[in-house]
GROMACS .gro file of C-alpha atoms in nm:
model
  346
    1MET     CA    1   5.258   5.818   3.691
    2LYS     CA    2   5.527   5.870   3.951
    3ASP     CA    3   5.284   5.799   4.234
    4GLN     CA    4   5.184   5.475   4.061
    5LEU     CA    5   5.550   5.381   4.026
    6VAL     CA    6   5.613   5.445   4.396
    7GLU     CA    7   5.323   5.215   4.491
    8ILE     CA    8   5.451   4.941   4.260
    9VAL     CA    9   5.797   4.950   4.413
   10LYS     CA   10   5.660   4.964   4.766
   11GLY     CA   11   5.434   4.662   4.710
   12ALA     CA   12   5.712   4.462   4.547
   13LEU     CA   13   5.959   4.529   4.829
   14GLU     CA   14   5.701   4.431   5.092
   15GLU     CA   15   5.629   4.097   4.917
   16ILE     CA   16   6.000   4.029   4.873
   17SER     CA   17   6.064   4.082   5.244
   18ALA     CA   18   5.772   3.852   5.333
   19ALA     CA   19   5.897   3.566   5.110
   20LYS     CA   20   6.008   3.265   5.316
   21THR     CA   21   6.086   2.996   5.059
   22LEU     CA   22   6.235   2.964   4.713
   23GLU     CA   23   5.885   2.909   4.577
   24ASP     CA   24   5.770   3.234   4.741
   25ILE     CA   25   6.054   3.436   4.592
   26GLU     CA   26   5.990   3.288   4.247
   27GLY     CA   27   5.624   3.390   4.269
   28VAL     CA   28   5.722   3.746   4.364
   29ARG     CA   29   5.967   3.761   4.076
   30VAL     CA   30   5.702   3.660   3.823
   31ARG     CA   31   5.441   3.901   3.963
   32HIS     CA   32   5.670   4.205   3.973
   33THR     CA   33   5.923   4.154   3.692
   34GLY     CA   34   5.739   3.925   3.450
   35LYS     CA   35   5.604   4.030   3.111
   36LYS     CA   36   5.260   4.105   3.253
   37SER     CA   37   5.375   4.275   3.575
   38PRO     CA   38   5.267   4.637   3.642
   39LEU     CA   39   5.627   4.754   3.607
   40SER     CA   40   5.666   4.587   3.267
   41VAL     CA   41   5.337   4.740   3.151
   42LEU     CA   42   5.463   5.089   3.244
   43ILE     CA   43   5.793   5.030   3.065
   44LYS     CA   44   5.612   4.916   2.748
   45SER     CA   45   5.391   5.225   2.759
   46MET     CA   46   5.696   5.451   2.727
   47LYS     CA   47   5.692   5.418   2.349
   48GLU     CA   48   5.363   5.613   2.348
   49ARG     CA   49   5.500   5.895   2.564
   50THR     CA   50   5.625   6.231   2.444
   51PRO     CA   51   6.000   6.299   2.441
   52GLU     CA   52   5.963   6.516   2.749
   53GLU     CA   53   5.778   6.244   2.941
   54LYS     CA   54   6.035   5.983   2.836
   55LYS     CA   55   6.313   6.207   2.959
   56GLU     CA   56   6.142   6.253   3.295
   57LEU     CA   57   6.003   5.901   3.356
   58GLY     CA   58   6.275   5.689   3.197
   59PRO     CA   59   6.534   5.723   3.475
   60ALA     CA   60   6.266   5.662   3.741
   61LEU     CA   61   6.157   5.340   3.572
   62ASN     CA   62   6.516   5.218   3.543
   63ASP     CA   63   6.580   5.295   3.909
   64ALA     CA   64   6.263   5.110   4.013
   65ARG     CA   65   6.353   4.804   3.809
   66THR     CA   66   6.708   4.802   3.945
   67GLU     CA   67   6.582   4.832   4.303
   68ILE     CA   68   6.335   4.547   4.269
   69HIS     CA   69   6.585   4.316   4.096
   70GLY     CA   70   6.852   4.396   4.351
   71ARG     CA   71   6.626   4.323   4.646
   72LEU     CA   72   6.512   3.998   4.481
   73GLU     CA   73   6.873   3.880   4.454
   74GLU     CA   74   6.945   3.973   4.814
   75ARG     CA   75   6.638   3.792   4.946
   76LEU     CA   76   6.709   3.486   4.731
   77GLN     CA   77   7.059   3.463   4.877
   78GLU     CA   78   6.924   3.502   5.231
   79ILE     CA   79   6.673   3.220   5.178
   80GLU     CA   80   6.935   2.988   5.022
   81GLU     CA   81   7.178   3.048   5.308
   82ALA     CA   82   6.905   2.980   5.564
   83PHE     CA   83   6.807   2.664   5.377
   84ASP     CA   84   7.167   2.540   5.364
   85GLY     CA   85   7.204   2.593   5.736
   86ALA     CA   86   6.888   2.399   5.808
   87ALA     CA   87   6.997   2.117   5.579
   88GLU     CA   88   7.302   2.052   5.793
   89TRP     CA   89   7.077   1.913   6.064
   90VAL     CA   90   6.930   1.571   5.996
   91ASP     CA   91   6.661   1.404   6.199
   92VAL     CA   92   6.796   1.048   6.218
   93THR     CA   93   6.473   0.926   6.375
   94ALA     CA   94   6.264   1.025   6.071
   95PRO     CA   95   6.152   0.734   5.849
   96GLY     CA   96   6.363   0.695   5.536
   97LYS     CA   97   6.237   0.732   5.183
   98LYS     CA   98   6.297   0.430   4.965
   99GLY     CA   99   6.396   0.521   4.613
  100PRO     CA  100   6.307   0.318   4.306
  101SER     CA  101   6.533   0.017   4.258
  102GLY     CA  102   6.656  -0.103   3.922
  103HIS     CA  103   6.688  -0.455   3.794
  104LEU     CA  104   6.901  -0.653   3.552
  105HIS     CA  105   6.837  -0.653   3.178
  106PRO     CA  106   6.719  -0.993   3.046
  107LEU     CA  107   7.039  -1.029   2.843
  108THR     CA  108   7.246  -0.971   3.156
  109ILE     CA  109   7.039  -1.233   3.339
  110VAL     CA  110   7.092  -1.486   3.060
  111GLN     CA  111   7.465  -1.413   3.034
  112ARG     CA  112   7.515  -1.455   3.408
  113ASP     CA  113   7.320  -1.782   3.405
  114ILE     CA  114   7.539  -1.909   3.121
  115GLU     CA  115   7.860  -1.803   3.296
  116ASP     CA  116   7.752  -1.969   3.622
  117ILE     CA  117   7.680  -2.299   3.448
  118PHE     CA  118   8.005  -2.308   3.252
  119THR     CA  119   8.231  -2.196   3.535
  120SER     CA  120   8.080  -2.478   3.742
  121MET     CA  121   8.204  -2.713   3.466
  122GLY     CA  122   8.560  -2.579   3.485
  123PHE     CA  123   8.548  -2.313   3.214
  124GLU     CA  124   8.716  -1.974   3.249
  125ILE     CA  125   8.571  -1.650   3.107
  126ALA     CA  126   8.773  -1.460   2.845
  127ASP     CA  127   8.716  -1.116   2.697
  128GLY     CA  128   8.855  -0.913   2.410
  129PRO     CA  129   8.817  -0.587   2.214
  130GLU     CA  130   8.500  -0.504   2.023
  131VAL     CA  131   8.700  -0.294   1.773
  132GLU     CA  132   8.928  -0.558   1.632
  133THR     CA  133   9.209  -0.580   1.377
  134GLU     CA  134   9.147  -0.751   1.048
  135TYR     CA  135   9.401  -1.016   1.142
  136TYR     CA  136   9.229  -1.136   1.459
  137ASN     CA  137   8.875  -1.100   1.322
  138PHE     CA  138   8.942  -1.282   0.993
  139ASP     CA  139   9.296  -1.404   0.921
  140ALA     CA  140   9.368  -1.573   1.255
  141VAL     CA  141   9.041  -1.767   1.246
  142ASN     CA  142   9.107  -1.898   0.895
  143VAL     CA  143   8.860  -1.677   0.706
  144PRO     CA  144   8.986  -1.660   0.344
  145ASP     CA  145   9.054  -1.330   0.169
  146ASN     CA  146   8.757  -1.372  -0.066
  147HIS     CA  147   8.504  -1.461   0.205
  148PRO     CA  148   8.180  -1.256   0.183
  149ALA     CA  149   8.211  -1.157   0.551
  150ARG     CA  150   8.499  -0.926   0.454
  151ASP     CA  151   8.276  -0.724   0.219
  152MET     CA  152   8.168  -0.373   0.317
  153GLN     CA  153   7.799  -0.470   0.290
  154ASP     CA  154   7.840  -0.740   0.556
  155THR     CA  155   8.079  -0.577   0.803
  156PHE     CA  156   8.131  -0.242   0.975
  157TRP     CA  157   8.483  -0.134   0.880
  158ILE     CA  158   8.666   0.148   1.057
  159GLU     CA  159   8.808   0.413   0.825
  160THR     CA  160   9.188   0.426   0.841
  161LYS     CA  161   9.456   0.605   0.643
  162SER     CA  162   9.642   0.284   0.567
  163ASP     CA  163   9.510  -0.044   0.428
  164GLU     CA  164   9.775  -0.225   0.631
  165ASP     CA  165   9.613  -0.128   0.963
  166ARG     CA  166   9.250  -0.204   0.900
  167HIS     CA  167   9.007  -0.240   1.190
  168VAL     CA  168   8.653  -0.367   1.208
  169LEU     CA  169   8.370  -0.392   1.459
  170ARG     CA  170   8.408  -0.761   1.541
  171THR     CA  171   8.160  -0.984   1.362
  172HIS     CA  172   8.193  -1.269   1.613
  173THR     CA  173   8.363  -1.350   1.941
  174SER     CA  174   8.597  -1.602   1.773
  175ASN     CA  175   8.868  -1.337   1.773
  176VAL     CA  176   8.902  -1.388   2.149
  177GLN     CA  177   8.970  -1.760   2.099
  178VAL     CA  178   9.300  -1.681   1.927
  179ARG     CA  179   9.388  -1.401   2.170
  180ALA     CA  180   9.324  -1.629   2.469
  181MET     CA  181   9.532  -1.912   2.322
  182GLN     CA  182   9.817  -1.674   2.239
  183GLU     CA  183   9.816  -1.545   2.595
  184LYS     CA  184   9.835  -1.898   2.732
  185SER     CA  185  10.105  -2.010   2.489
  186ASP     CA  186  10.312  -1.701   2.566
  187GLN     CA  187  10.292  -1.797   2.934
  188GLY     CA  188  10.398  -2.152   2.855
  189ILE     CA  189  10.053  -2.293   2.940
  190LYS     CA  190   9.972  -2.604   2.741
  191PRO     CA  191   9.629  -2.761   2.688
  192PRO     CA  192   9.395  -2.883   2.818
  193PHE     CA  193   9.192  -2.571   2.887
  194ARG     CA  194   8.832  -2.460   2.859
  195ILE     CA  195   8.723  -2.107   2.772
  196ILE     CA  196   8.394  -1.926   2.722
  197VAL     CA  197   8.364  -1.592   2.544
  198PRO     CA  198   8.042  -1.392   2.585
  199GLY     CA  199   8.025  -1.051   2.422
  200ARG     CA  200   7.871  -0.802   2.183
  201VAL     CA  201   7.919  -0.834   1.806
  202PHE     CA  202   7.819  -0.627   1.503
  203ARG     CA  203   7.701  -0.717   1.153
  204GLN     CA  204   7.573  -0.491   0.879
  205GLU     CA  205   7.241  -0.647   0.797
  206ALA     CA  206   6.874  -0.556   0.777
  207THR     CA  207   6.686  -0.544   1.106
  208ASP     CA  208   6.369  -0.743   1.155
  209ALA     CA  209   6.202  -0.953   1.427
  210SER     CA  210   6.486  -1.208   1.425
  211HIS     CA  211   6.789  -1.004   1.308
  212GLU     CA  212   6.978  -0.709   1.455
  213HIS     CA  213   7.294  -0.525   1.350
  214THR     CA  214   7.414  -0.534   1.711
  215PHE     CA  215   7.364  -0.844   1.923
  216HIS     CA  216   7.537  -1.066   2.179
  217GLN     CA  217   7.714  -1.389   2.105
  218PHE     CA  218   7.854  -1.670   2.315
  219GLU     CA  219   8.133  -1.912   2.228
  220ALA     CA  220   8.293  -2.201   2.410
  221LEU     CA  221   8.636  -2.342   2.331
  222VAL     CA  222   8.782  -2.670   2.456
  223VAL     CA  223   9.137  -2.771   2.357
  224GLY     CA  224   9.329  -3.080   2.465
  225GLU     CA  225   9.443  -3.419   2.352
  226ASP     CA  226   9.193  -3.654   2.185
  227VAL     CA  227   8.904  -3.404   2.220
  228SER     CA  228   8.616  -3.521   2.004
  229VAL     CA  229   8.261  -3.440   1.894
  230ALA     CA  230   8.140  -3.675   2.167
  231ASN     CA  231   8.288  -3.437   2.426
  232PHE     CA  232   8.099  -3.150   2.263
  233LEU     CA  233   7.768  -3.337   2.269
  234HIS     CA  234   7.806  -3.423   2.636
  235ILE     CA  235   7.893  -3.065   2.743
  236ALA     CA  236   7.622  -2.915   2.522
  237GLU     CA  237   7.351  -3.145   2.656
  238SER     CA  238   7.464  -3.079   3.014
  239PHE     CA  239   7.453  -2.702   2.960
  240PHE     CA  240   7.114  -2.683   2.789
  241SER     CA  241   6.958  -2.919   3.044
  242GLN     CA  242   7.072  -2.694   3.330
  243PHE     CA  243   6.980  -2.372   3.148
  244PHE     CA  244   6.625  -2.475   3.059
  245GLY     CA  245   6.570  -2.689   3.368
  246GLN     CA  246   6.470  -3.001   3.174
  247ASP     CA  247   6.638  -3.292   2.999
  248MET     CA  248   6.761  -3.171   2.658
  249LYS     CA  249   6.900  -3.356   2.359
  250VAL     CA  250   7.143  -3.218   2.101
  251ARG     CA  251   7.189  -3.328   1.741
  252VAL     CA  252   7.438  -3.210   1.478
  253ARG     CA  253   7.407  -3.151   1.102
  254PRO     CA  254   7.701  -3.102   0.861
  255SER     CA  255   7.776  -2.740   0.775
  256TYR     CA  256   8.068  -2.514   0.685
  257PHE     CA  257   8.249  -2.260   0.899
  258PRO     CA  258   8.605  -2.154   0.804
  259PHE     CA  259   8.744  -2.181   1.157
  260VAL     CA  260   8.640  -2.544   1.215
  261GLU     CA  261   8.691  -2.871   1.028
  262PRO     CA  262   8.463  -3.057   1.024
  263GLY     CA  263   8.186  -2.807   1.095
  264PHE     CA  264   7.825  -2.859   1.183
  265GLU     CA  265   7.513  -2.685   1.303
  266PHE     CA  266   7.349  -2.813   1.616
  267ASP     CA  267   6.984  -2.833   1.721
  268ILE     CA  268   6.830  -2.889   2.061
  269SER     CA  269   6.511  -3.071   2.143
  270CYS     CA  270   6.213  -2.836   2.144
  271THR     CA  271   6.168  -2.666   2.479
  272ILE     CA  272   5.789  -2.655   2.429
  273CYS     CA  273   5.702  -3.011   2.333
  274GLY     CA  274   6.016  -3.189   2.455
  275GLY     CA  275   6.083  -3.330   2.110
  276ASP     CA  276   5.737  -3.468   2.033
  277GLY     CA  277   5.659  -3.207   1.767
  278CYS     CA  278   5.455  -2.887   1.789
  279SER     CA  279   5.390  -2.562   1.601
  280SER     CA  280   5.693  -2.395   1.762
  281CYS     CA  281   5.935  -2.648   1.612
  282GLN     CA  282   5.726  -2.700   1.296
  283GLN     CA  283   5.644  -3.054   1.408
  284THR     CA  284   6.011  -3.160   1.387
  285GLY     CA  285   6.082  -3.179   1.760
  286TRP     CA  286   6.406  -2.980   1.707
  287ILE     CA  287   6.508  -2.612   1.722
  288GLU     CA  288   6.818  -2.477   1.547
  289VAL     CA  289   7.046  -2.294   1.791
  290GLY     CA  290   7.396  -2.235   1.657
  291GLY     CA  291   7.714  -2.357   1.491
  292ALA     CA  292   8.002  -2.573   1.607
  293GLY     CA  293   8.288  -2.790   1.492
  294MET     CA  294   8.636  -2.918   1.556
  295VAL     CA  295   8.882  -2.629   1.575
  296HIS     CA  296   9.078  -2.591   1.252
  297GLN     CA  297   9.448  -2.664   1.293
  298ASN     CA  298   9.527  -2.326   1.133
  299VAL     CA  299   9.344  -2.156   1.420
  300LEU     CA  300   9.537  -2.359   1.677
  301GLU     CA  301   9.860  -2.260   1.501
  302ALA     CA  302   9.758  -1.892   1.507
  303GLY     CA  303   9.703  -1.935   1.880
  304GLY     CA  304  10.062  -2.048   1.927
  305TYR     CA  305  10.026  -2.428   1.928
  306GLU     CA  306  10.186  -2.671   1.685
  307LYS     CA  307   9.966  -2.828   1.422
  308GLY     CA  308   9.859  -3.187   1.472
  309VAL     CA  309   9.940  -3.201   1.843
  310TYR     CA  310   9.611  -3.092   1.996
  311THR     CA  311   9.245  -3.107   1.901
  312GLY     CA  312   8.951  -2.911   2.023
  313PHE     CA  313   8.598  -2.800   1.953
  314ALA     CA  314   8.430  -2.461   1.947
  315TRP     CA  315   8.061  -2.378   1.946
  316GLY     CA  316   7.848  -2.071   1.983
  317PHE     CA  317   7.506  -1.915   1.965
  318GLY     CA  318   7.330  -1.582   2.009
  319LEU     CA  319   7.235  -1.476   2.361
  320GLU     CA  320   6.925  -1.299   2.230
  321ARG     CA  321   6.821  -1.622   2.059
  322LEU     CA  322   6.850  -1.817   2.383
  323ALA     CA  323   6.669  -1.547   2.583
  324MET     CA  324   6.386  -1.543   2.329
  325MET     CA  325   6.346  -1.917   2.366
  326LYS     CA  326   6.357  -1.912   2.745
  327TYR     CA  327   6.125  -1.614   2.799
  328ARG     CA  328   5.900  -1.658   2.491
  329ILE     CA  329   6.002  -1.325   2.335
  330ASP     CA  330   5.883  -1.282   1.976
  331ASP     CA  331   6.093  -0.988   1.854
  332ILE     CA  332   6.469  -0.940   1.899
  333ARG     CA  333   6.431  -0.562   1.868
  334HIS     CA  334   6.275  -0.547   2.215
  335PHE     CA  335   6.616  -0.607   2.375
  336HIS     CA  336   6.766  -0.279   2.255
  337GLY     CA  337   6.450  -0.075   2.200
  338GLY     CA  338   6.479   0.112   2.531
  339ASP     CA  339   6.114   0.052   2.626
  340VAL     CA  340   6.104   0.010   3.004
  341ARG     CA  341   5.770  -0.170   2.976
  342PHE     CA  342   5.967  -0.459   2.828
  343THR     CA  343   6.262  -0.462   3.068
  344ARG     CA  344   6.039  -0.427   3.377
  345GLN     CA  345   5.899  -0.775   3.310
  346PHE     CA  346   6.225  -0.942   3.417
   0.00000   0.00000   0.00000
């Protein structure tokens, strides 16, 4: 038994000394200290030995294991130090290795395209918090106290100790309209001005191919003197024509939104058939895109401007909706699904 133990230790030390790389030293460790190594087999066999044999062989086994482990640590440190020293020298003539390059998410591409088009038309980009106060998310944009959007089943509310300091995950980017106007009025800046607000919003609703609880929204705000729906139609048609790379028409239909008066929904001519009628637009020649309207005077007042002095229009749509139309994407859940097979297509 002792002779066998001596041979095991001798063989292990010889292999440890011969190891040149980290892979070599790992192989030696597994062969001589692993569960199936000769040393481990001898240690396991001790439970079958007599008390006298255990008393005689136990210390020898412990010494052998300690010696092998100690030499392994020493050799590992020697190899790592040698490797570090070699790594300090770099062959600058060696060909480089090109790593994998990433690319922009389709929503980022669409948002940047939108921002480029609007900034070229004189708009500035505004931003605001995603966790918003109840005042800016609802009160400042003229949403009444009994509006369904304030219900727990429609909105993600943040738990607070006081009902006077309630916060919510913003349900739209309209909150930034008021914040941007307040900032300008505080600085003494009077209309006209043009603002766009792209950003992420949250709504507590069921998820399906066309609905998500988290999505991106875009809004545009124009405030000045004698601003009318005709100004909206011109800017909207100019934007969509540039975005889709073809002549686009816009039409409006009466609708209700608390922050505008009058309010309307707007459609664009079908990007597939050009307005002639096809299966994509259900033979109507039009595709519904978003909502718009003339900014309510209460919203202008919340922004710091006197009622009845200025007019303006606001309009918005979902970025995912626009990306789905442009890239022929059939399910909104692809955008946030995390499947690289989808994002690699853009």
